[in-house]
Coordinates of C-alpha atoms and ligand atoms in Angstrom, one line a residue:
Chain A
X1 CA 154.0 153.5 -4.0
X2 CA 150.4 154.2 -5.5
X3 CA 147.9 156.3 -3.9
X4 CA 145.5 153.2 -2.8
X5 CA 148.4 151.6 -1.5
X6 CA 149.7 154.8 0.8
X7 CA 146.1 155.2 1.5
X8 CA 145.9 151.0 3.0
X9 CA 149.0 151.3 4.3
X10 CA 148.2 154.7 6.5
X11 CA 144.7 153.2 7.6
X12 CA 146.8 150.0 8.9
X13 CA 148.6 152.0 11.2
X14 CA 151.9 151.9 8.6
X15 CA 154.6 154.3 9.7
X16 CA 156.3 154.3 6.5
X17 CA 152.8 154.9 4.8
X18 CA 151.8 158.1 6.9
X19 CA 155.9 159.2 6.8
X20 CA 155.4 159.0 2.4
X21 CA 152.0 160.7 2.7
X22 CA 153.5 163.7 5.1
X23 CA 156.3 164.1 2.5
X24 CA 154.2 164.7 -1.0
X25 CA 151.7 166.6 1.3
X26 CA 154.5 168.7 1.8
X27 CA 156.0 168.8 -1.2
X28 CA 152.8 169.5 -3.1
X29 CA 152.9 166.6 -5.2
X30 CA 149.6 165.7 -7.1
X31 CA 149.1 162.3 -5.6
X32 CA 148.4 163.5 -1.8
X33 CA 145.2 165.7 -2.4
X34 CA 144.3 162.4 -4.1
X35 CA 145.2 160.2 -0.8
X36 CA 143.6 163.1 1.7
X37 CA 140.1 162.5 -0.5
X38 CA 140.3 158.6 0.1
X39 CA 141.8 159.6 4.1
X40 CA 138.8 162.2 4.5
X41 CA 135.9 159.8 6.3
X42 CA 138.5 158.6 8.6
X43 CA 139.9 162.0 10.0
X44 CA 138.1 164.1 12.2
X45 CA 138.3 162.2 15.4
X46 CA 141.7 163.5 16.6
X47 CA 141.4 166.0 19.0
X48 CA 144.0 168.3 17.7
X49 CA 145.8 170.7 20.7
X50 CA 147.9 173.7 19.5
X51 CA 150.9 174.8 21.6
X52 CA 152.2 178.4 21.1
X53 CA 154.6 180.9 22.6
X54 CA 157.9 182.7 22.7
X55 CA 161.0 181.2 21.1
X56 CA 162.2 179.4 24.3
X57 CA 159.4 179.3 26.8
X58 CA 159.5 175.6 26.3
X59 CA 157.0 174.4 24.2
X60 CA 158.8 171.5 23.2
X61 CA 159.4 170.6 26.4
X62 CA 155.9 171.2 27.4
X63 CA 154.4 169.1 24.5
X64 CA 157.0 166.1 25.9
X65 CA 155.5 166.3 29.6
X66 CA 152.0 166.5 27.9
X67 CA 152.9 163.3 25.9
X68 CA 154.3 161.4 29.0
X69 CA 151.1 162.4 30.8
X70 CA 148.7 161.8 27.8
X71 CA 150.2 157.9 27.2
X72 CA 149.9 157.5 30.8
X73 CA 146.1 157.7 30.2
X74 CA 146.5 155.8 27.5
X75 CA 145.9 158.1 24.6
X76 CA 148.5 157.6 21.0
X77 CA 150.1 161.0 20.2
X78 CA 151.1 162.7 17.0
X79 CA 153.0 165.6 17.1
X80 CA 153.8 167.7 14.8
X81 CA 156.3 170.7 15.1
X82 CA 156.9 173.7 13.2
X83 CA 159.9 175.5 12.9
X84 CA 161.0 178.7 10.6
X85 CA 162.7 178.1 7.1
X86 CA 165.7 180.6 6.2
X87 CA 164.3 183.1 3.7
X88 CA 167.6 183.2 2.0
X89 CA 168.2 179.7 1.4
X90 CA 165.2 177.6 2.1
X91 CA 167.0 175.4 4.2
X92 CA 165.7 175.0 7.8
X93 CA 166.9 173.6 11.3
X94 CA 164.5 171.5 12.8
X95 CA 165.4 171.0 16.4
X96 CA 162.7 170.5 18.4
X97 CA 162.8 166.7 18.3
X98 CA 165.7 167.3 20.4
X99 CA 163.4 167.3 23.9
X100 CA 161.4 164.9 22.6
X101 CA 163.6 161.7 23.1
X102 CA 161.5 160.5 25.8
X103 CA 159.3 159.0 23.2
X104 CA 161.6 158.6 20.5
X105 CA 160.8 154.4 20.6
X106 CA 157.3 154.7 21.5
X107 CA 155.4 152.8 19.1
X108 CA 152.0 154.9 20.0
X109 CA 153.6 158.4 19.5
X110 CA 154.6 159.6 16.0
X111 CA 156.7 162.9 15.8
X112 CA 157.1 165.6 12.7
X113 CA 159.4 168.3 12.2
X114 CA 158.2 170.8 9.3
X115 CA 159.6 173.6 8.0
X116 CA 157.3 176.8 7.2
X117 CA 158.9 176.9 3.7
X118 CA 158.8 180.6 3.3
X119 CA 154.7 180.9 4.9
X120 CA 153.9 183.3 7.3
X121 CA 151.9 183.0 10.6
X122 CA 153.3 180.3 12.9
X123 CA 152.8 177.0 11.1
X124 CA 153.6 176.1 7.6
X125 CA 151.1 176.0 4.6
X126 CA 150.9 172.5 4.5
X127 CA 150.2 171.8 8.1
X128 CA 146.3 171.4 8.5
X129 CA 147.2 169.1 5.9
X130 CA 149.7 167.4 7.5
X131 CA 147.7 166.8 10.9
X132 CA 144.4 165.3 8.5
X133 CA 146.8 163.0 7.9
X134 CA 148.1 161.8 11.3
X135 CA 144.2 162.2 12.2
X136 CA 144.2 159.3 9.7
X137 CA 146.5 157.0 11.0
X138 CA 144.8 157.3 14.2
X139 CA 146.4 159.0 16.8
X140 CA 143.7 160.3 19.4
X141 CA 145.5 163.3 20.1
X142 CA 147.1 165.7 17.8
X143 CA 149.9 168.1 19.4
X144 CA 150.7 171.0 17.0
X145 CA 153.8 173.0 18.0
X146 CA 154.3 176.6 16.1
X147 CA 157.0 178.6 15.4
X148 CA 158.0 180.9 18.6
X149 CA 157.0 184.0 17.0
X150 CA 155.3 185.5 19.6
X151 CA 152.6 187.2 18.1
X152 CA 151.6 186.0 14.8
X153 CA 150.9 182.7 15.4
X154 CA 146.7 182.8 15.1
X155 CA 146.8 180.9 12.3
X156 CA 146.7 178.0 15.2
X157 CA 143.3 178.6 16.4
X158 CA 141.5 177.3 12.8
X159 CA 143.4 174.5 13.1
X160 CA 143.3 173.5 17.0
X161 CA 140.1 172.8 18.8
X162 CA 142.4 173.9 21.4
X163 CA 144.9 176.6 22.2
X164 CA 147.6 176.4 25.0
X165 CA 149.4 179.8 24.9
X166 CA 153.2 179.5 26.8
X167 CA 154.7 182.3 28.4
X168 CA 157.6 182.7 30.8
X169 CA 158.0 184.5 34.2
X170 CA 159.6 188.0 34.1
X171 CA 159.3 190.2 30.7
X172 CA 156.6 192.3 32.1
X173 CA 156.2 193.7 28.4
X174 CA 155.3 191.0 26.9
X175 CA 152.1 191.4 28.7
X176 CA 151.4 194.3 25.7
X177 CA 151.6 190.9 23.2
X178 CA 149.4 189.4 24.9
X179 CA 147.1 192.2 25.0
X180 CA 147.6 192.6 21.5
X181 CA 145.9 189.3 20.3
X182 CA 147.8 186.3 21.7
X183 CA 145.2 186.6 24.1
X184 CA 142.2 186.3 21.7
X185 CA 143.8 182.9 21.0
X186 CA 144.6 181.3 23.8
X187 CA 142.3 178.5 25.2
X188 CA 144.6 177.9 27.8
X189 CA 147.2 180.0 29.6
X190 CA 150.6 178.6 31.0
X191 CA 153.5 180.3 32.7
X192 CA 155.9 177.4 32.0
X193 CA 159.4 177.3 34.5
X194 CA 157.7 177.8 37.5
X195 CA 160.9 177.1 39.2
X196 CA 161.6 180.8 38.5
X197 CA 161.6 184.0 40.1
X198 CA 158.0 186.1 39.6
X199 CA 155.9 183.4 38.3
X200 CA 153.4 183.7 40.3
X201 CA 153.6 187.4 40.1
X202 CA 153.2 186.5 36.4
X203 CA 150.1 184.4 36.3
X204 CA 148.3 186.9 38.9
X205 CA 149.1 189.4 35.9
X206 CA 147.2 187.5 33.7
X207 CA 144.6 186.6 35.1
X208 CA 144.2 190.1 36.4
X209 CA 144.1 191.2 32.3
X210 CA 141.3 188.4 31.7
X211 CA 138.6 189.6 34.1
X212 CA 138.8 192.3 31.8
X213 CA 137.1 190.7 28.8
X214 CA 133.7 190.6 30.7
X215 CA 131.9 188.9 27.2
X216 CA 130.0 186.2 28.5
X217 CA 131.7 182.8 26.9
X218 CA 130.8 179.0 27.8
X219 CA 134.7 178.9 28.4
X220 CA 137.3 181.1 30.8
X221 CA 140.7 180.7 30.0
X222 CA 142.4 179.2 33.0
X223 CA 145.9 180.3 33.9
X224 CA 148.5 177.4 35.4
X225 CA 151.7 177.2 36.4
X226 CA 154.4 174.4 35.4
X227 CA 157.6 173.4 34.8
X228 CA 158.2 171.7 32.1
X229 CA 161.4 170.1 32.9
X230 CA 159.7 168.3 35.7
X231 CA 156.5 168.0 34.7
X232 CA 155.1 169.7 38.0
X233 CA 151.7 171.0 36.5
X234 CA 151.4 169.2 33.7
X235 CA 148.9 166.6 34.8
X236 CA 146.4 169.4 35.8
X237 CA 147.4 171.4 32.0
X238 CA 145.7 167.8 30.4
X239 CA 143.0 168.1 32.7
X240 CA 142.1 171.3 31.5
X241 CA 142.8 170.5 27.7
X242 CA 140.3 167.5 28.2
X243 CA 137.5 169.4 29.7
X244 CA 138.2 172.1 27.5
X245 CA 137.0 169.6 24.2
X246 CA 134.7 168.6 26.6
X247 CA 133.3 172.2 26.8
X248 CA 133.1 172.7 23.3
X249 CA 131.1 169.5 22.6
X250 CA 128.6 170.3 25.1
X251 CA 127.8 174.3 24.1
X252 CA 127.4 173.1 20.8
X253 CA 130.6 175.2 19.8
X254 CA 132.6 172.1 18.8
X255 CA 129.8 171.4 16.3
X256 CA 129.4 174.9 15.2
X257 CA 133.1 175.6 14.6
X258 CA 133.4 172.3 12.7
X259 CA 130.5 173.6 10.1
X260 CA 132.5 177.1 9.7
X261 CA 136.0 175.2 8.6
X262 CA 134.1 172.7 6.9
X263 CA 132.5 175.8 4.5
X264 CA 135.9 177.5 4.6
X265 CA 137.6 174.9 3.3
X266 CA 135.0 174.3 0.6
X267 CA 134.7 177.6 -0.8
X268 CA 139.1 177.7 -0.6
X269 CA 138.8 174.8 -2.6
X270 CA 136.4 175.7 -5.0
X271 CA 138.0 179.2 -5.4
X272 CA 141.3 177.5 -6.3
X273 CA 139.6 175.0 -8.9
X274 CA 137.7 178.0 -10.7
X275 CA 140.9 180.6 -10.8
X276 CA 142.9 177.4 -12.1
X277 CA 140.3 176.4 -14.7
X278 CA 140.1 179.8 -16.4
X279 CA 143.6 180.3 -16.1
X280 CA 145.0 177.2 -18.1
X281 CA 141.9 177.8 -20.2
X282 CA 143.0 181.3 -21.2
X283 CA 147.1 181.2 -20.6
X284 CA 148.7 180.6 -23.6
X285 CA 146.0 182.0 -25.9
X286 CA 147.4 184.4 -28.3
X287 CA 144.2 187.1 -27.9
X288 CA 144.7 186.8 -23.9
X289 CA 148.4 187.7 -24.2
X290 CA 147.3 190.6 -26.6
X291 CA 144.8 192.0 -24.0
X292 CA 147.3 191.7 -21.4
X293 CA 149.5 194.3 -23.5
X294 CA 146.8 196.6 -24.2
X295 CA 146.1 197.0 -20.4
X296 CA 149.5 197.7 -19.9
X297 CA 149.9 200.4 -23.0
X298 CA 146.5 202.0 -21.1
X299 CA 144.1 200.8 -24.1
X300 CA 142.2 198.7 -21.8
X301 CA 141.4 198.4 -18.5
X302 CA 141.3 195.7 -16.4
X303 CA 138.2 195.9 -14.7
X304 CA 136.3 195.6 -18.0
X305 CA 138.4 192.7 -19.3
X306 CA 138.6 190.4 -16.0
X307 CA 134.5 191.1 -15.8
X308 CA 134.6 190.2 -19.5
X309 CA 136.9 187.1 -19.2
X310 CA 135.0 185.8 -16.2
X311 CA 131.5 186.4 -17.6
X312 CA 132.5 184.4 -20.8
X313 CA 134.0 181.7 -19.4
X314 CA 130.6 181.2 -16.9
X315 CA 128.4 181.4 -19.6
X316 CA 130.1 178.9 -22.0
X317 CA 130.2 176.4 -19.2
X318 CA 126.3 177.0 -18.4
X319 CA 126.0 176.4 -22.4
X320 CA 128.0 172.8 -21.9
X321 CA 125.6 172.1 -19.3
X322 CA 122.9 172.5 -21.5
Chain B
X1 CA 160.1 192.9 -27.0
X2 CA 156.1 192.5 -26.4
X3 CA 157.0 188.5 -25.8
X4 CA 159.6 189.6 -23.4
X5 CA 157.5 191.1 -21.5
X6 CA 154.5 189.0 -21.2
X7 CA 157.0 186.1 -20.1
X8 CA 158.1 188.3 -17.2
X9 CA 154.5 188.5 -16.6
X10 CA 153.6 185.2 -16.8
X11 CA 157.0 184.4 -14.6
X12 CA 155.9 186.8 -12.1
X13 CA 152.6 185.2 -11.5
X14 CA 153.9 181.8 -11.1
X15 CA 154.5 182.4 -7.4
X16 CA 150.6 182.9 -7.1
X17 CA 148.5 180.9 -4.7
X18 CA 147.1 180.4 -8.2
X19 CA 149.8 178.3 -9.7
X20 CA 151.3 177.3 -6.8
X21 CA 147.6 176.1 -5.2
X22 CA 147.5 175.3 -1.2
X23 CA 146.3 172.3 -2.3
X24 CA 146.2 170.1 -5.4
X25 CA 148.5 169.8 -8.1
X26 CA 151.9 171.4 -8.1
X27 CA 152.9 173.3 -11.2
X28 CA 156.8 175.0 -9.1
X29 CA 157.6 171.5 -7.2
X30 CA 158.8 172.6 -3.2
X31 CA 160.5 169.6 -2.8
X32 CA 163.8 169.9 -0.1
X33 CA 166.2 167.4 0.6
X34 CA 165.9 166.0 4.1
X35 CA 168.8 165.3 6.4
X36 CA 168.6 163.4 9.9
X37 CA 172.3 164.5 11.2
X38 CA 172.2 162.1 14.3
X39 CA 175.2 161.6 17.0
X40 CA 175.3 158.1 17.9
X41 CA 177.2 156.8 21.1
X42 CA 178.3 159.0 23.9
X43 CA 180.3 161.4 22.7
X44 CA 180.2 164.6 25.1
X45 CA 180.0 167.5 22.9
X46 CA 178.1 168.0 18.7
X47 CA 179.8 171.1 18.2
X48 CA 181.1 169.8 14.8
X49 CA 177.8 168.1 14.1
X50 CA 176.2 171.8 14.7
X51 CA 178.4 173.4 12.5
X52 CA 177.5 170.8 9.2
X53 CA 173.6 170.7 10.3
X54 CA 173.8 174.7 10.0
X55 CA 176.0 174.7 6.3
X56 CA 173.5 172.3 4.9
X57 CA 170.5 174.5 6.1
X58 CA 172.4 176.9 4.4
X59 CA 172.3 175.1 1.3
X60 CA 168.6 174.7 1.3
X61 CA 168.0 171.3 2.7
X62 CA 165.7 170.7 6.3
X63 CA 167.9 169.5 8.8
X64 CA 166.7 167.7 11.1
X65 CA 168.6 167.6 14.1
X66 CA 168.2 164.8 17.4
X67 CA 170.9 165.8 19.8
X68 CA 173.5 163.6 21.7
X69 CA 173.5 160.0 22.6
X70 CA 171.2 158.4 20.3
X71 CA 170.9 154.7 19.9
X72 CA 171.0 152.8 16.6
X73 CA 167.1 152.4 16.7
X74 CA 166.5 156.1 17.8
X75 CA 168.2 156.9 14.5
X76 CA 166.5 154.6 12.4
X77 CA 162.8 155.6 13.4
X78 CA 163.2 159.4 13.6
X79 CA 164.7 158.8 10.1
X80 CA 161.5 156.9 9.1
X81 CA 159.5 158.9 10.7
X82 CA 160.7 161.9 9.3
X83 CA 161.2 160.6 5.4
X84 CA 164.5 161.9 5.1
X85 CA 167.0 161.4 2.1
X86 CA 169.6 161.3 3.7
X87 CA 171.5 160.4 7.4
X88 CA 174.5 162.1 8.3
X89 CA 176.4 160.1 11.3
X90 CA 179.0 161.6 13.3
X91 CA 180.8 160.1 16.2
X92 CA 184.0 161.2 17.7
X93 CA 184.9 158.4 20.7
X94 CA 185.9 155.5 18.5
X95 CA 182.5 153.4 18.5
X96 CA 181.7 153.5 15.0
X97 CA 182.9 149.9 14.3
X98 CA 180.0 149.1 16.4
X99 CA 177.1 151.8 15.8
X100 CA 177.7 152.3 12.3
X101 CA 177.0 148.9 11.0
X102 CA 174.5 148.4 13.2
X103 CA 172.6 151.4 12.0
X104 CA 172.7 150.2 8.3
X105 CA 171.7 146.9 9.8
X106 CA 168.2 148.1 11.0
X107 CA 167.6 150.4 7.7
X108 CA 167.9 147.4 6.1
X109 CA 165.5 145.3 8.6
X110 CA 162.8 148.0 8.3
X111 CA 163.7 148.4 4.5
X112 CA 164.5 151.5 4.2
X113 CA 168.0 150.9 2.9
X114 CA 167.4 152.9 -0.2
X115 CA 168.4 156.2 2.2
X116 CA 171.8 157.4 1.5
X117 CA 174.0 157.3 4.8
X118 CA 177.2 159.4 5.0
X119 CA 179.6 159.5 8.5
X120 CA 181.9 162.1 9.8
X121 CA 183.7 162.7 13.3
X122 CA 187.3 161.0 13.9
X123 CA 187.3 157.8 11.8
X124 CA 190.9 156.1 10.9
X125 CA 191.4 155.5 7.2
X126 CA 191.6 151.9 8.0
X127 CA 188.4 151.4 9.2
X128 CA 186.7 153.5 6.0
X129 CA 186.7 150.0 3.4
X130 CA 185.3 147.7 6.0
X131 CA 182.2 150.4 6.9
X132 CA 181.6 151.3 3.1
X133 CA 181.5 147.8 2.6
X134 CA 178.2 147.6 5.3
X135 CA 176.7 150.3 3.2
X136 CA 178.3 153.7 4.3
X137 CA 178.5 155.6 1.5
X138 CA 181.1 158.0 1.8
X139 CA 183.0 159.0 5.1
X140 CA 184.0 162.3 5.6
X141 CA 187.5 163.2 7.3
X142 CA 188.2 166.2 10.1
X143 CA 189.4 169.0 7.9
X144 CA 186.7 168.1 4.9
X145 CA 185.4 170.9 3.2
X146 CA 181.9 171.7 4.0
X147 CA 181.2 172.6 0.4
X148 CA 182.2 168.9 -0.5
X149 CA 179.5 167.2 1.9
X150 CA 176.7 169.4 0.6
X151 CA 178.1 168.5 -3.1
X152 CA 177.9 164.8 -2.4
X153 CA 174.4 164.7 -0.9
X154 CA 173.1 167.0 -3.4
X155 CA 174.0 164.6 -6.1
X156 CA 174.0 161.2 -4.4
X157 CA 169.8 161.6 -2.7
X158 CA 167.6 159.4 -4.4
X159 CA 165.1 162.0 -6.4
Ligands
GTP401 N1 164.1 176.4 34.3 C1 163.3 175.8 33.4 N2 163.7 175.7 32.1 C2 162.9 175.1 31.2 C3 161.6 174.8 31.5 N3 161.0 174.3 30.4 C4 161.9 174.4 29.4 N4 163.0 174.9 29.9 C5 164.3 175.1 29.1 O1 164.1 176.1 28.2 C6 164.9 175.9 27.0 C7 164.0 176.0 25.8 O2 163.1 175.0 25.8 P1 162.3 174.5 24.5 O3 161.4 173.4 25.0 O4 163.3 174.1 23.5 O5 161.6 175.8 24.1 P2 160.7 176.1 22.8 O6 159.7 177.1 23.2 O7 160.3 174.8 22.2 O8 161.8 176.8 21.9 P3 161.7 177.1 20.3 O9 161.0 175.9 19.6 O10 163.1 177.3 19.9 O11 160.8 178.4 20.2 C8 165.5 174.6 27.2 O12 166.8 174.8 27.7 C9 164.7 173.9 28.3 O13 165.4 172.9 29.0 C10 161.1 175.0 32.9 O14 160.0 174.7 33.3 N5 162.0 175.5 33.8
MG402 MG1 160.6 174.1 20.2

């Protein structure tokens, strides 16, 4: 399949298309930063939710309630979710599709299991990627489940315009995780299985830790309650998650935010281009190899040569431009 | 001996976010077999279904794993939607006469008949010719070694 073709077939709603597209985004392949250039114009209308938490507090039953609740107002779904790859073999189990059979016919929800593939940090390296893609196709809300860490996961919040942190009732110490970042994330707070022993206690615990942060913010993190496995809660959580995006458009955050990943991604990309340039421009050349040794045998240092090397190489490109 | 060494350099710089980029052109391809181990029909239990998802993680591929009772069609768009090589059926309560075929019927429908499909679970000898013959490519017995699955699928995925 060519690029132009994945490109038509992911803009007409193609399953197979976007299904092709996730895998050489995944894999790397050449052709899909080729297909995310033609895709670019048409992303950026998703609003993309991240859901983050313990191993086992439920987020993938959570992000199925969320679903139900969402399609009932209408809205398509694409979820994506993110589970750990072995570091010995590579392999990885990708189970969380398993709560998510609710919606496995539903024409308007697309689901995605990834593997991290060895990255660090909650999601894999070729997730943002990944959800421009089903921003593509169209879904109107992107759900974005991490790896149940518990406390590493922040790479969500420069991908999600919103953060729903999960947490269970009892395990008074993971209170100190929270303290220790998770709550810096979170956009939303929910003590999922309500239907247990000390949830309340648990929220109250929470929220009591919150009216600490006295910095004045356009936005408060709510704390709710809900049980996942019957969805009591859950229509409230999408309340909140809508007026959330709601609250970032309207304090100009939203716009703001968009601007910093927009120059992020920029200068990541530009960094890459340069480094890879002068690499392949100098690998392989016999006096490069040579200065290599002498750095190692202490003739030369490699402050002097890397200025050197990078000097040269800028100043015979401004030469080609004239 | 110099050479040596700057080929171990160059070697150990190959797993750099320089040459292998967050985005663009790949120079170390990451590319992982993909397996959608499914349990069509009833059955009760996927204890065994467990135990060859977990032996082919171990052997590097993404498994991707659905749970009990799922339909033909269930199978056929998580497999879609998931691009994977490869689907691994396992049934234990006798309806694979029925689900089987049926399975390769709708890969066919939505043309994606070019994914290799093995079966397991309890599956007489006798019934093994007429399912290959729907497209099955290989049925695995109780008692197979787990070593010969991940064998076959290693060298029978489309690349
Ligand atoms: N009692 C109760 N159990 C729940 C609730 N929500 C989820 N569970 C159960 O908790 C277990 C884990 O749920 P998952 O949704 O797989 O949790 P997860 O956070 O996605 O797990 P990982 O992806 O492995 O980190 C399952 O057995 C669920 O049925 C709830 O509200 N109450
Ligand atoms: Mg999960």
């Amino acid at each position: 399949m060519s690029v132009d073709e994945l490109v038509e077939g992911v803009l007409a709603g193609k399953r197979r298309s976007l299904a092709r597209l996730l895998s050489l985004i995944e894999d790397e392949d050449v052709r899909a930063p080729k297909a995310l250039s033609q895709l670019y114009r048409h992303t950026g209308r998703a609003h993309i939710v991240g859901v983050t938490g313990p191993p086992g507090s439920g987020k993938s039953t959570l992000v199925t309630q969320i679903t139900k609740e969402l399609r009932r107002r209408k809205k398509t779904v694409g979820i994506i979710c993110v589970d750990p790859s072995s570091p010995f073999s590579g392999g990885a189990l990708l189970g969380d599709r398993i709560r998510m059979q609710e919606h496995a016919l539903d024409d308007d929800v697309y689901v995605r299991s990834m593997g991290t593939r060895g990255h660090l940090g909650g999601l894999a390296r070729s997730t943002a990627e990944a959800v421009r893609a089903v921003d593509a196709f169209g879904k109107d809300v992107i759900l974005v489940e991490t790896v149940g860490a518990g406390q590493s996961e922040v790479e969500i919040i420069e991908l999600a315009h919103t953060v729903v942190v999960t947490d269970v009732p009892g395990s008074g110490d993971d209170i100190q995780a929270i303290k220790a970042g998770i709550m810096e994330i979170a956009d939303i707070f929910v003590v999922n299985k309500s239907d247990l022993e000390g949830a309340e206690r648990k929220g109250a615990e929470i929220n009591a830790m919150l009216e600490t942060d006295i910095r004045e913010k356009p936005w408060r993190p709510p704390v709710l309650l809900t049980n996942a496995r019957t969805g009591e809660g859950v229509a409230e959580l999408v309340d909140k998650i809508s007026e959330h995006i709601s609250c970032l458009r309207d304090s100009g955050l939203l716009e703001e935010r968009g601007l910093q990943r927009s120059r992020d991604e920029l200068e990541q990309m530009m960094e890459y281009k340069l480094t890879h340039q002068l690499l392949t421009e100098l690998r392989g050349r016999p006096e490069y190899n040579e200065a290599i040794v002498r750095i190692a045998k202490r003739n030369e240092d490699p402050y002097t040569v890397a200025e050197k090397l990078v000097m040269d190489f800028l100043l015979k490109y401004r030469e080609d431009a004239g | 001996m110099v050479t040596l060494a700057i080929e171990s350099l160059y070697i150990s710089t190959r797993g750099s976010p320089v040459s292998n980029p967050k985005r663009g052109g790949s120079l170390n391809s990451t590319k992982k077999i993909r397996v959608l181990v499914a349990k069509p029909g009833l059955d009760g239990h996927d204890r065994g279904a467990k135990v060859v998802a977990r032996a082919l993680r171990d052997a590097g591929m993404e498994v991707i794993y659905t749970g009990l009772r799922q339909t033909p069609e269930m199978i056929v768009r998580a497999a879609i939607d998931e691009s994977v090589d490869c689907i691994g059926l396992s049934i234990l309560s006798g309806a694979h006469m029925a689900l089987f075929p049926k399975v390769m019927e709708l890969l066919k429908k939505e043309d994606a008949d070019d994914i290799l499909v093995v079966g397991g679970g309890i599956i007489p000898e006798d019934d093994v010719p007429g399912l290959k013959k729907t497209g099955i490519a290989e049925i695995f017995g109780p008692g197979t070694p787990l070593e010969s699955i991940i064998e076959y699928i290693q060298s029978h995925v489309r690349t």
